[in-house]
Amino acid sequence: DETRPVGGSVAETDREDDARAVRLCLEGDRDAFAKLVERYQQEILLYCHSQILNLSVAEELAQDTFLRAFERLRQLKTHDRFRPWLYRIAATAVLTYRRRRRSGFEGRAAPLDITTGRVEQFDVDRATDMAEIADDALRCLSEGTRAAVVLRVCEEMSYRAIAERLHLDPATAETRVRRGLASMRAYLARVGRD
């Protein structure tokens, strides 16, 4: 398996492999698309998760991204540009989700007390407020730092695994996580004083 250069740019061989897989897929080889999914699944999931900050929603958006890519593959004119095209589809999925959420189409489920069958509004408000504050703290971080923090805190990944996923040095991954967490603590301290 080829190693991608630091900084996340796609190696020439990866683009050639993508172009070959796209051509094969357009010729009817479904296994070729499965290889593209395998190559980019974690990357797209990470992107969606870093934008939405909800793993289950991010998983749905990533899955939707690949479904749309498969359905629209004939629209891709430059086959070796599959990766940026896929990211545009993912970005559109994220934007659509955010618009729906803002318009009230998406909402958080209220916790239900199974013993009484009631929903405690205080618990709903408190949980919603805490989740929104944590989301706001994460949104204050740069995209690269946010991705590193999400992988460390939510996915419980080691610095080495984060470095591999984000195509960084392990020391850089650790620095991003530490700085990101410090920035989040500072944000939460400011919010707590208001």
Short mmCIF file of N, CA and C in Angstrom, two decimals:
data_model
loop_
_atom_site.label_atom_id
_atom_site.label_comp_id
_atom_site.label_asym_id
_atom_site.label_seq_id
_atom_site.Cartn_x
_atom_site.Cartn_y
_atom_site.Cartn_z
N ASP A 1 0.84 -1.18 0.00
CA ASP A 1 0.00 0.00 0.00
C ASP A 1 0.89 1.24 0.00
N GLU A 2 0.60 2.18 -0.86
CA GLU A 2 1.40 3.40 -0.98
C GLU A 2 1.18 4.30 0.23
N THR A 3 2.21 4.98 0.67
CA THR A 3 2.11 5.95 1.74
C THR A 3 1.90 7.31 1.11
N ARG A 4 0.95 8.04 1.65
CA ARG A 4 0.67 9.37 1.11
C ARG A 4 1.64 10.36 1.71
N PRO A 5 2.02 11.37 0.97
CA PRO A 5 2.94 12.38 1.47
C PRO A 5 2.33 13.14 2.64
N VAL A 6 3.18 13.70 3.49
CA VAL A 6 2.73 14.51 4.62
C VAL A 6 1.95 15.69 4.07
N GLY A 7 0.87 16.04 4.76
CA GLY A 7 0.06 17.17 4.32
C GLY A 7 -1.21 16.71 3.62
N GLY A 8 -1.37 15.41 3.41
CA GLY A 8 -2.61 14.90 2.88
C GLY A 8 -2.74 14.92 1.38
N SER A 9 -1.74 15.38 0.63
CA SER A 9 -1.87 15.39 -0.82
C SER A 9 -1.81 13.97 -1.34
N VAL A 10 -2.53 13.72 -2.39
CA VAL A 10 -2.63 12.37 -2.92
C VAL A 10 -1.46 12.11 -3.86
N ALA A 11 -0.79 10.99 -3.68
CA ALA A 11 0.34 10.63 -4.53
C ALA A 11 -0.16 10.35 -5.94
N GLU A 12 0.74 10.54 -6.90
CA GLU A 12 0.39 10.32 -8.31
C GLU A 12 -0.14 8.91 -8.55
N THR A 13 0.47 7.93 -7.91
CA THR A 13 0.02 6.54 -8.10
C THR A 13 -1.40 6.35 -7.58
N ASP A 14 -1.77 7.04 -6.48
CA ASP A 14 -3.13 6.95 -5.97
C ASP A 14 -4.13 7.51 -6.99
N ARG A 15 -3.78 8.62 -7.60
CA ARG A 15 -4.68 9.21 -8.61
C ARG A 15 -4.82 8.28 -9.81
N GLU A 16 -3.72 7.65 -10.20
CA GLU A 16 -3.78 6.70 -11.31
C GLU A 16 -4.64 5.48 -10.93
N ASP A 17 -4.48 5.00 -9.70
CA ASP A 17 -5.30 3.88 -9.22
C ASP A 17 -6.78 4.27 -9.18
N ASP A 18 -7.05 5.51 -8.75
CA ASP A 18 -8.43 5.99 -8.73
C ASP A 18 -9.01 6.03 -10.13
N ALA A 19 -8.25 6.56 -11.08
CA ALA A 19 -8.72 6.66 -12.46
C ALA A 19 -9.01 5.27 -13.03
N ARG A 20 -8.13 4.31 -12.75
CA ARG A 20 -8.32 2.93 -13.22
C ARG A 20 -9.58 2.33 -12.61
N ALA A 21 -9.78 2.54 -11.31
CA ALA A 21 -10.95 2.00 -10.62
C ALA A 21 -12.24 2.63 -11.16
N VAL A 22 -12.22 3.93 -11.42
CA VAL A 22 -13.40 4.60 -11.97
C VAL A 22 -13.72 4.03 -13.35
N ARG A 23 -12.71 3.89 -14.19
CA ARG A 23 -12.94 3.32 -15.53
C ARG A 23 -13.53 1.92 -15.45
N LEU A 24 -12.96 1.09 -14.58
CA LEU A 24 -13.46 -0.28 -14.43
C LEU A 24 -14.90 -0.29 -13.91
N CYS A 25 -15.18 0.58 -12.99
CA CYS A 25 -16.53 0.68 -12.44
C CYS A 25 -17.53 1.08 -13.52
N LEU A 26 -17.16 2.05 -14.34
CA LEU A 26 -18.03 2.50 -15.42
C LEU A 26 -18.23 1.41 -16.48
N GLU A 27 -17.30 0.48 -16.52
CA GLU A 27 -17.42 -0.66 -17.44
C GLU A 27 -18.20 -1.81 -16.81
N GLY A 28 -18.69 -1.61 -15.57
CA GLY A 28 -19.54 -2.61 -14.93
C GLY A 28 -18.91 -3.40 -13.81
N ASP A 29 -17.68 -3.12 -13.45
CA ASP A 29 -16.99 -3.85 -12.39
C ASP A 29 -17.29 -3.20 -11.03
N ARG A 30 -18.25 -3.76 -10.30
CA ARG A 30 -18.65 -3.19 -9.00
C ARG A 30 -17.56 -3.33 -7.94
N ASP A 31 -16.72 -4.34 -8.07
CA ASP A 31 -15.61 -4.51 -7.12
C ASP A 31 -14.65 -3.33 -7.18
N ALA A 32 -14.55 -2.70 -8.34
CA ALA A 32 -13.67 -1.55 -8.50
C ALA A 32 -14.13 -0.40 -7.60
N PHE A 33 -15.45 -0.21 -7.51
CA PHE A 33 -15.95 0.87 -6.64
C PHE A 33 -15.73 0.50 -5.18
N ALA A 34 -15.85 -0.77 -4.85
CA ALA A 34 -15.59 -1.22 -3.48
C ALA A 34 -14.17 -0.87 -3.05
N LYS A 35 -13.22 -0.93 -3.98
CA LYS A 35 -11.84 -0.56 -3.67
C LYS A 35 -11.73 0.93 -3.38
N LEU A 36 -12.49 1.74 -4.11
CA LEU A 36 -12.49 3.19 -3.84
C LEU A 36 -13.10 3.47 -2.47
N VAL A 37 -14.17 2.78 -2.15
CA VAL A 37 -14.80 2.95 -0.83
C VAL A 37 -13.80 2.56 0.25
N GLU A 38 -13.14 1.44 0.08
CA GLU A 38 -12.16 0.98 1.07
C GLU A 38 -11.04 2.00 1.25
N ARG A 39 -10.60 2.59 0.16
CA ARG A 39 -9.50 3.55 0.22
C ARG A 39 -9.91 4.83 0.95
N TYR A 40 -11.12 5.32 0.73
CA TYR A 40 -11.50 6.64 1.23
C TYR A 40 -12.54 6.63 2.35
N GLN A 41 -13.02 5.48 2.76
CA GLN A 41 -14.08 5.43 3.74
C GLN A 41 -13.71 6.13 5.06
N GLN A 42 -12.57 5.80 5.62
CA GLN A 42 -12.17 6.41 6.89
C GLN A 42 -11.91 7.91 6.75
N GLU A 43 -11.34 8.28 5.63
CA GLU A 43 -11.04 9.70 5.37
C GLU A 43 -12.32 10.52 5.31
N ILE A 44 -13.31 10.02 4.58
CA ILE A 44 -14.58 10.73 4.42
C ILE A 44 -15.34 10.74 5.75
N LEU A 45 -15.31 9.62 6.47
CA LEU A 45 -15.96 9.58 7.78
C LEU A 45 -15.33 10.60 8.72
N LEU A 46 -14.01 10.67 8.73
CA LEU A 46 -13.32 11.63 9.58
C LEU A 46 -13.72 13.05 9.20
N TYR A 47 -13.76 13.35 7.91
CA TYR A 47 -14.16 14.69 7.47
C TYR A 47 -15.58 15.01 7.98
N CYS A 48 -16.52 14.10 7.74
CA CYS A 48 -17.90 14.35 8.18
C CYS A 48 -17.98 14.49 9.70
N HIS A 49 -17.25 13.63 10.42
CA HIS A 49 -17.27 13.68 11.88
C HIS A 49 -16.68 14.99 12.39
N SER A 50 -15.63 15.46 11.75
CA SER A 50 -15.02 16.72 12.20
C SER A 50 -15.92 17.92 11.91
N GLN A 51 -16.82 17.79 10.96
CA GLN A 51 -17.73 18.88 10.62
C GLN A 51 -19.02 18.84 11.43
N ILE A 52 -19.52 17.65 11.70
CA ILE A 52 -20.82 17.49 12.36
C ILE A 52 -20.69 17.21 13.86
N LEU A 53 -19.59 16.58 14.27
CA LEU A 53 -19.32 16.29 15.68
C LEU A 53 -20.32 15.31 16.29
N ASN A 54 -20.86 14.45 15.45
CA ASN A 54 -21.77 13.41 15.90
C ASN A 54 -21.45 12.18 15.06
N LEU A 55 -20.91 11.14 15.70
CA LEU A 55 -20.41 10.00 14.95
C LEU A 55 -21.49 9.28 14.17
N SER A 56 -22.66 9.06 14.76
CA SER A 56 -23.69 8.32 14.04
C SER A 56 -24.18 9.10 12.82
N VAL A 57 -24.33 10.41 12.96
CA VAL A 57 -24.72 11.24 11.82
C VAL A 57 -23.61 11.24 10.78
N ALA A 58 -22.37 11.34 11.23
CA ALA A 58 -21.23 11.35 10.31
C ALA A 58 -21.18 10.04 9.52
N GLU A 59 -21.46 8.93 10.18
CA GLU A 59 -21.47 7.63 9.49
C GLU A 59 -22.54 7.62 8.39
N GLU A 60 -23.71 8.16 8.70
CA GLU A 60 -24.78 8.23 7.70
C GLU A 60 -24.39 9.13 6.53
N LEU A 61 -23.78 10.27 6.84
CA LEU A 61 -23.37 11.19 5.78
C LEU A 61 -22.28 10.58 4.91
N ALA A 62 -21.35 9.87 5.52
CA ALA A 62 -20.29 9.21 4.75
C ALA A 62 -20.88 8.14 3.84
N GLN A 63 -21.80 7.36 4.37
CA GLN A 63 -22.46 6.34 3.56
C GLN A 63 -23.22 6.98 2.40
N ASP A 64 -23.94 8.06 2.69
CA ASP A 64 -24.68 8.78 1.66
C ASP A 64 -23.74 9.34 0.60
N THR A 65 -22.56 9.80 1.03
CA THR A 65 -21.56 10.33 0.10
C THR A 65 -21.16 9.27 -0.91
N PHE A 66 -20.88 8.07 -0.45
CA PHE A 66 -20.46 7.00 -1.38
C PHE A 66 -21.61 6.55 -2.27
N LEU A 67 -22.82 6.53 -1.72
CA LEU A 67 -23.97 6.16 -2.54
C LEU A 67 -24.16 7.17 -3.68
N ARG A 68 -24.09 8.45 -3.33
CA ARG A 68 -24.24 9.50 -4.36
C ARG A 68 -23.10 9.44 -5.38
N ALA A 69 -21.90 9.17 -4.90
CA ALA A 69 -20.76 9.07 -5.81
C ALA A 69 -20.98 7.92 -6.79
N PHE A 70 -21.46 6.80 -6.30
CA PHE A 70 -21.70 5.65 -7.18
C PHE A 70 -22.78 5.99 -8.21
N GLU A 71 -23.86 6.60 -7.74
CA GLU A 71 -24.97 6.94 -8.64
C GLU A 71 -24.56 7.97 -9.70
N ARG A 72 -23.63 8.85 -9.36
CA ARG A 72 -23.26 9.95 -10.26
C ARG A 72 -21.88 9.79 -10.89
N LEU A 73 -21.34 8.62 -10.83
CA LEU A 73 -19.96 8.40 -11.28
C LEU A 73 -19.75 8.82 -12.73
N ARG A 74 -20.77 8.68 -13.56
CA ARG A 74 -20.64 9.07 -14.97
C ARG A 74 -20.45 10.58 -15.13
N GLN A 75 -20.81 11.35 -14.11
CA GLN A 75 -20.65 12.81 -14.17
C GLN A 75 -19.21 13.25 -13.93
N LEU A 76 -18.39 12.36 -13.40
CA LEU A 76 -16.98 12.68 -13.13
C LEU A 76 -16.22 12.67 -14.45
N LYS A 77 -15.81 13.84 -14.88
CA LYS A 77 -15.15 13.96 -16.19
C LYS A 77 -13.68 13.58 -16.15
N THR A 78 -12.99 13.95 -15.09
CA THR A 78 -11.56 13.67 -14.97
C THR A 78 -11.40 12.57 -13.92
N HIS A 79 -11.23 11.35 -14.37
CA HIS A 79 -11.25 10.19 -13.49
C HIS A 79 -10.18 10.22 -12.41
N ASP A 80 -9.05 10.85 -12.66
CA ASP A 80 -8.00 10.88 -11.63
C ASP A 80 -8.26 11.94 -10.57
N ARG A 81 -9.39 12.64 -10.66
CA ARG A 81 -9.78 13.65 -9.67
C ARG A 81 -10.91 13.13 -8.78
N PHE A 82 -10.98 11.81 -8.61
CA PHE A 82 -12.04 11.19 -7.82
C PHE A 82 -12.06 11.71 -6.39
N ARG A 83 -10.90 11.78 -5.75
CA ARG A 83 -10.84 12.18 -4.34
C ARG A 83 -11.41 13.59 -4.10
N PRO A 84 -10.97 14.63 -4.82
CA PRO A 84 -11.57 15.95 -4.58
C PRO A 84 -13.06 15.99 -4.92
N TRP A 85 -13.45 15.24 -5.94
CA TRP A 85 -14.87 15.16 -6.32
C TRP A 85 -15.67 14.52 -5.18
N LEU A 86 -15.12 13.46 -4.58
CA LEU A 86 -15.77 12.79 -3.45
C LEU A 86 -15.90 13.74 -2.26
N TYR A 87 -14.86 14.53 -2.00
CA TYR A 87 -14.92 15.51 -0.91
C TYR A 87 -15.99 16.57 -1.17
N ARG A 88 -16.17 16.97 -2.42
CA ARG A 88 -17.22 17.95 -2.74
C ARG A 88 -18.60 17.35 -2.44
N ILE A 89 -18.77 16.07 -2.75
CA ILE A 89 -20.04 15.40 -2.44
C ILE A 89 -20.24 15.35 -0.93
N ALA A 90 -19.20 15.02 -0.18
CA ALA A 90 -19.30 14.96 1.28
C ALA A 90 -19.60 16.34 1.86
N ALA A 91 -18.94 17.37 1.33
CA ALA A 91 -19.18 18.74 1.81
C ALA A 91 -20.63 19.14 1.55
N THR A 92 -21.17 18.76 0.42
CA THR A 92 -22.57 19.06 0.11
C THR A 92 -23.50 18.32 1.07
N ALA A 93 -23.17 17.07 1.38
CA ALA A 93 -23.99 16.30 2.33
C ALA A 93 -23.97 16.95 3.71
N VAL A 94 -22.81 17.42 4.14
CA VAL A 94 -22.69 18.11 5.43
C VAL A 94 -23.51 19.40 5.42
N LEU A 95 -23.38 20.18 4.37
CA LEU A 95 -24.12 21.43 4.26
C LEU A 95 -25.62 21.19 4.27
N THR A 96 -26.07 20.20 3.54
CA THR A 96 -27.50 19.86 3.50
C THR A 96 -27.99 19.46 4.89
N TYR A 97 -27.20 18.66 5.59
CA TYR A 97 -27.57 18.25 6.94
C TYR A 97 -27.70 19.47 7.85
N ARG A 98 -26.72 20.37 7.78
CA ARG A 98 -26.76 21.57 8.62
C ARG A 98 -27.98 22.43 8.32
N ARG A 99 -28.32 22.59 7.05
CA ARG A 99 -29.50 23.38 6.67
C ARG A 99 -30.77 22.76 7.24
N ARG A 100 -30.89 21.46 7.12
CA ARG A 100 -32.07 20.77 7.64
C ARG A 100 -32.15 20.90 9.15
N ARG A 101 -31.00 20.80 9.79
CA ARG A 101 -30.97 20.90 11.25
C ARG A 101 -31.37 22.29 11.72
N ARG A 102 -30.85 23.32 11.01
CA ARG A 102 -31.18 24.70 11.35
C ARG A 102 -32.66 25.00 11.15
N SER A 103 -33.25 24.39 10.13
CA SER A 103 -34.66 24.65 9.84
C SER A 103 -35.59 23.86 10.76
N GLY A 104 -35.01 23.06 11.65
CA GLY A 104 -35.81 22.30 12.59
C GLY A 104 -36.19 20.92 12.08
N PHE A 105 -35.72 20.57 10.91
CA PHE A 105 -36.02 19.26 10.34
C PHE A 105 -35.39 18.14 11.16
N GLU A 106 -34.17 18.39 11.66
CA GLU A 106 -33.49 17.41 12.50
C GLU A 106 -33.56 17.90 13.94
N GLY A 107 -33.77 17.01 14.86
CA GLY A 107 -33.79 17.39 16.27
C GLY A 107 -33.16 16.31 17.12
N ARG A 108 -32.83 16.67 18.35
CA ARG A 108 -32.27 15.69 19.27
C ARG A 108 -33.41 14.94 19.93
N ALA A 109 -33.23 13.65 20.11
CA ALA A 109 -34.23 12.84 20.78
C ALA A 109 -34.15 13.11 22.28
N ALA A 110 -35.31 13.22 22.90
CA ALA A 110 -35.35 13.48 24.34
C ALA A 110 -35.18 12.16 25.08
N PRO A 111 -34.41 12.19 26.21
CA PRO A 111 -34.26 10.96 26.98
C PRO A 111 -35.58 10.59 27.65
N LEU A 112 -35.91 9.32 27.61
CA LEU A 112 -37.16 8.81 28.15
C LEU A 112 -36.87 7.99 29.39
N ASP A 113 -37.59 8.27 30.48
CA ASP A 113 -37.48 7.47 31.70
C ASP A 113 -38.35 6.24 31.50
N ILE A 114 -37.74 5.08 31.37
CA ILE A 114 -38.48 3.86 31.06
C ILE A 114 -39.43 3.48 32.19
N THR A 115 -39.05 3.74 33.44
CA THR A 115 -39.88 3.33 34.57
C THR A 115 -41.17 4.14 34.65
N THR A 116 -41.11 5.43 34.30
CA THR A 116 -42.31 6.27 34.40
C THR A 116 -42.93 6.56 33.05
N GLY A 117 -42.15 6.38 31.97
CA GLY A 117 -42.67 6.69 30.64
C GLY A 117 -42.69 8.18 30.35
N ARG A 118 -42.00 8.97 31.20
CA ARG A 118 -42.02 10.43 31.04
C ARG A 118 -40.65 10.91 30.57
N VAL A 119 -40.70 12.06 29.95
CA VAL A 119 -39.48 12.74 29.54
C VAL A 119 -39.29 13.91 30.50
N GLU A 120 -38.12 13.96 31.12
CA GLU A 120 -37.82 15.04 32.04
C GLU A 120 -37.26 16.22 31.25
N GLN A 121 -37.99 17.31 31.18
CA GLN A 121 -37.59 18.46 30.37
C GLN A 121 -36.28 19.06 30.88
N PHE A 122 -36.07 19.09 32.19
CA PHE A 122 -34.82 19.63 32.72
C PHE A 122 -33.63 18.85 32.18
N ASP A 123 -33.74 17.52 32.18
CA ASP A 123 -32.66 16.68 31.67
C ASP A 123 -32.43 16.92 30.19
N VAL A 124 -33.51 17.10 29.44
CA VAL A 124 -33.40 17.37 28.01
C VAL A 124 -32.67 18.68 27.78
N ASP A 125 -33.10 19.73 28.49
CA ASP A 125 -32.48 21.05 28.32
C ASP A 125 -31.01 21.02 28.72
N ARG A 126 -30.70 20.40 29.85
CA ARG A 126 -29.33 20.35 30.33
C ARG A 126 -28.44 19.56 29.36
N ALA A 127 -28.91 18.41 28.91
CA ALA A 127 -28.12 17.59 27.98
C ALA A 127 -27.92 18.34 26.66
N THR A 128 -28.96 19.00 26.19
CA THR A 128 -28.86 19.76 24.95
C THR A 128 -27.89 20.92 25.10
N ASP A 129 -27.99 21.65 26.22
CA ASP A 129 -27.08 22.77 26.47
C ASP A 129 -25.63 22.31 26.54
N MET A 130 -25.38 21.21 27.24
CA MET A 130 -24.01 20.70 27.38
C MET A 130 -23.47 20.26 26.03
N ALA A 131 -24.29 19.58 25.24
CA ALA A 131 -23.84 19.13 23.92
C ALA A 131 -23.55 20.33 23.02
N GLU A 132 -24.40 21.35 23.08
CA GLU A 132 -24.19 22.54 22.25
C GLU A 132 -22.92 23.29 22.66
N ILE A 133 -22.65 23.37 23.95
CA ILE A 133 -21.44 24.05 24.42
C ILE A 133 -20.20 23.28 23.96
N ALA A 134 -20.24 21.95 24.08
CA ALA A 134 -19.10 21.14 23.62
C ALA A 134 -18.92 21.29 22.11
N ASP A 135 -20.02 21.28 21.36
CA ASP A 135 -19.94 21.48 19.91
C ASP A 135 -19.34 22.84 19.58
N ASP A 136 -19.78 23.87 20.30
CA ASP A 136 -19.24 25.22 20.07
C ASP A 136 -17.74 25.27 20.36
N ALA A 137 -17.32 24.62 21.43
CA ALA A 137 -15.90 24.59 21.78
C ALA A 137 -15.09 23.91 20.67
N LEU A 138 -15.61 22.82 20.13
CA LEU A 138 -14.92 22.13 19.04
C LEU A 138 -14.90 22.98 17.77
N ARG A 139 -15.97 23.68 17.50
CA ARG A 139 -16.04 24.51 16.29
C ARG A 139 -15.06 25.67 16.32
N CYS A 140 -14.62 26.05 17.49
CA CYS A 140 -13.63 27.14 17.60
C CYS A 140 -12.25 26.69 17.14
N LEU A 141 -12.04 25.40 17.00
CA LEU A 141 -10.74 24.88 16.60
C LEU A 141 -10.62 24.87 15.07
N SER A 142 -9.40 24.93 14.58
CA SER A 142 -9.18 24.79 13.14
C SER A 142 -9.58 23.37 12.74
N GLU A 143 -9.85 23.17 11.46
CA GLU A 143 -10.30 21.86 10.99
C GLU A 143 -9.30 20.75 11.32
N GLY A 144 -8.00 21.01 11.11
CA GLY A 144 -6.98 20.01 11.39
C GLY A 144 -6.88 19.67 12.87
N THR A 145 -6.95 20.70 13.71
CA THR A 145 -6.89 20.48 15.15
C THR A 145 -8.14 19.77 15.63
N ARG A 146 -9.30 20.18 15.11
CA ARG A 146 -10.56 19.55 15.48
C ARG A 146 -10.54 18.06 15.14
N ALA A 147 -10.04 17.73 13.96
CA ALA A 147 -9.98 16.32 13.55
C ALA A 147 -9.09 15.53 14.52
N ALA A 148 -7.95 16.08 14.90
CA ALA A 148 -7.04 15.39 15.82
C ALA A 148 -7.70 15.20 17.19
N VAL A 149 -8.38 16.21 17.69
CA VAL A 149 -9.05 16.13 19.00
C VAL A 149 -10.17 15.10 18.95
N VAL A 150 -10.97 15.12 17.91
CA VAL A 150 -12.08 14.16 17.78
C VAL A 150 -11.54 12.73 17.75
N LEU A 151 -10.46 12.51 17.01
CA LEU A 151 -9.89 11.16 16.95
C LEU A 151 -9.35 10.72 18.31
N ARG A 152 -8.76 11.64 19.05
CA ARG A 152 -8.17 11.30 20.36
C ARG A 152 -9.27 11.09 21.41
N VAL A 153 -10.22 12.02 21.48
CA VAL A 153 -11.22 11.98 22.55
C VAL A 153 -12.37 11.03 22.23
N CYS A 154 -12.92 11.13 21.04
CA CYS A 154 -14.10 10.33 20.69
C CYS A 154 -13.73 8.92 20.23
N GLU A 155 -12.68 8.82 19.44
CA GLU A 155 -12.29 7.52 18.91
C GLU A 155 -11.23 6.84 19.77
N GLU A 156 -10.68 7.57 20.75
CA GLU A 156 -9.66 7.06 21.68
C GLU A 156 -8.45 6.49 20.94
N MET A 157 -8.02 7.18 19.89
CA MET A 157 -6.88 6.73 19.09
C MET A 157 -5.58 7.21 19.71
N SER A 158 -4.52 6.45 19.50
CA SER A 158 -3.19 6.84 19.95
C SER A 158 -2.69 7.98 19.05
N TYR A 159 -1.65 8.68 19.51
CA TYR A 159 -1.09 9.75 18.70
C TYR A 159 -0.51 9.20 17.39
N ARG A 160 0.07 8.02 17.46
CA ARG A 160 0.62 7.39 16.25
C ARG A 160 -0.49 7.10 15.24
N ALA A 161 -1.63 6.56 15.73
CA ALA A 161 -2.76 6.26 14.83
C ALA A 161 -3.35 7.54 14.26
N ILE A 162 -3.43 8.59 15.08
CA ILE A 162 -3.92 9.88 14.59
C ILE A 162 -2.98 10.41 13.51
N ALA A 163 -1.70 10.30 13.75
CA ALA A 163 -0.70 10.77 12.78
C ALA A 163 -0.86 10.04 11.45
N GLU A 164 -1.05 8.73 11.51
CA GLU A 164 -1.22 7.96 10.28
C GLU A 164 -2.50 8.37 9.55
N ARG A 165 -3.58 8.55 10.29
CA ARG A 165 -4.87 8.89 9.69
C ARG A 165 -4.82 10.27 9.03
N LEU A 166 -4.14 11.22 9.70
CA LEU A 166 -4.11 12.59 9.20
C LEU A 166 -2.86 12.91 8.39
N HIS A 167 -2.01 11.91 8.20
CA HIS A 167 -0.77 12.08 7.42
C HIS A 167 0.13 13.15 8.05
N LEU A 168 0.40 12.97 9.35
CA LEU A 168 1.22 13.89 10.13
C LEU A 168 2.34 13.11 10.82
N ASP A 169 3.27 13.86 11.40
CA ASP A 169 4.24 13.30 12.34
C ASP A 169 3.49 12.98 13.63
N PRO A 170 3.86 11.95 14.38
CA PRO A 170 3.21 11.70 15.67
C PRO A 170 3.37 12.89 16.63
N ALA A 171 4.52 13.56 16.61
CA ALA A 171 4.72 14.72 17.49
C ALA A 171 3.76 15.86 17.12
N THR A 172 3.52 16.05 15.84
CA THR A 172 2.59 17.09 15.38
C THR A 172 1.17 16.73 15.80
N ALA A 173 0.81 15.46 15.68
CA ALA A 173 -0.52 15.02 16.11
C ALA A 173 -0.73 15.29 17.59
N GLU A 174 0.28 14.95 18.40
CA GLU A 174 0.18 15.19 19.85
C GLU A 174 0.06 16.68 20.15
N THR A 175 0.85 17.49 19.47
CA THR A 175 0.79 18.94 19.67
C THR A 175 -0.59 19.48 19.33
N ARG A 176 -1.17 19.03 18.20
CA ARG A 176 -2.50 19.49 17.82
C ARG A 176 -3.54 19.12 18.87
N VAL A 177 -3.46 17.89 19.39
CA VAL A 177 -4.43 17.45 20.39
C VAL A 177 -4.28 18.29 21.65
N ARG A 178 -3.05 18.45 22.13
CA ARG A 178 -2.83 19.20 23.38
C ARG A 178 -3.27 20.66 23.23
N ARG A 179 -2.91 21.29 22.13
CA ARG A 179 -3.33 22.68 21.91
C ARG A 179 -4.84 22.79 21.76
N GLY A 180 -5.42 21.84 21.06
CA GLY A 180 -6.87 21.84 20.87
C GLY A 180 -7.61 21.69 22.19
N LEU A 181 -7.17 20.75 23.02
CA LEU A 181 -7.81 20.57 24.32
C LEU A 181 -7.63 21.79 25.22
N ALA A 182 -6.45 22.41 25.15
CA ALA A 182 -6.21 23.63 25.93
C ALA A 182 -7.14 24.75 25.46
N SER A 183 -7.30 24.89 24.15
CA SER A 183 -8.21 25.91 23.61
C SER A 183 -9.65 25.64 24.03
N MET A 184 -10.03 24.37 24.02
CA MET A 184 -11.40 24.02 24.44
C MET A 184 -11.61 24.32 25.92
N ARG A 185 -10.61 24.00 26.75
CA ARG A 185 -10.72 24.31 28.19
C ARG A 185 -10.86 25.81 28.41
N ALA A 186 -10.08 26.59 27.67
CA ALA A 186 -10.17 28.05 27.79
C ALA A 186 -11.55 28.54 27.36
N TYR A 187 -12.07 27.99 26.28
CA TYR A 187 -13.40 28.37 25.81
C TYR A 187 -14.45 28.02 26.86
N LEU A 188 -14.37 26.82 27.41
CA LEU A 188 -15.35 26.39 28.41
C LEU A 188 -15.24 27.23 29.68
N ALA A 189 -14.03 27.64 30.05
CA ALA A 189 -13.86 28.53 31.22
C ALA A 189 -14.52 29.88 30.96
N ARG A 190 -14.36 30.41 29.74
CA ARG A 190 -15.01 31.70 29.40
C ARG A 190 -16.53 31.57 29.45
N VAL A 191 -17.04 30.48 28.91
CA VAL A 191 -18.49 30.28 28.88
C VAL A 191 -19.03 30.11 30.29
N GLY A 192 -18.26 29.41 31.14
CA GLY A 192 -18.68 29.18 32.53
C GLY A 192 -18.74 30.45 33.35
N ARG A 193 -17.97 31.48 32.97
CA ARG A 193 -17.95 32.74 33.72
C ARG A 193 -19.10 33.67 33.35
N ASP A 194 -19.67 33.44 32.15
CA ASP A 194 -20.77 34.32 31.70
C ASP A 194 -22.05 34.08 32.46
#
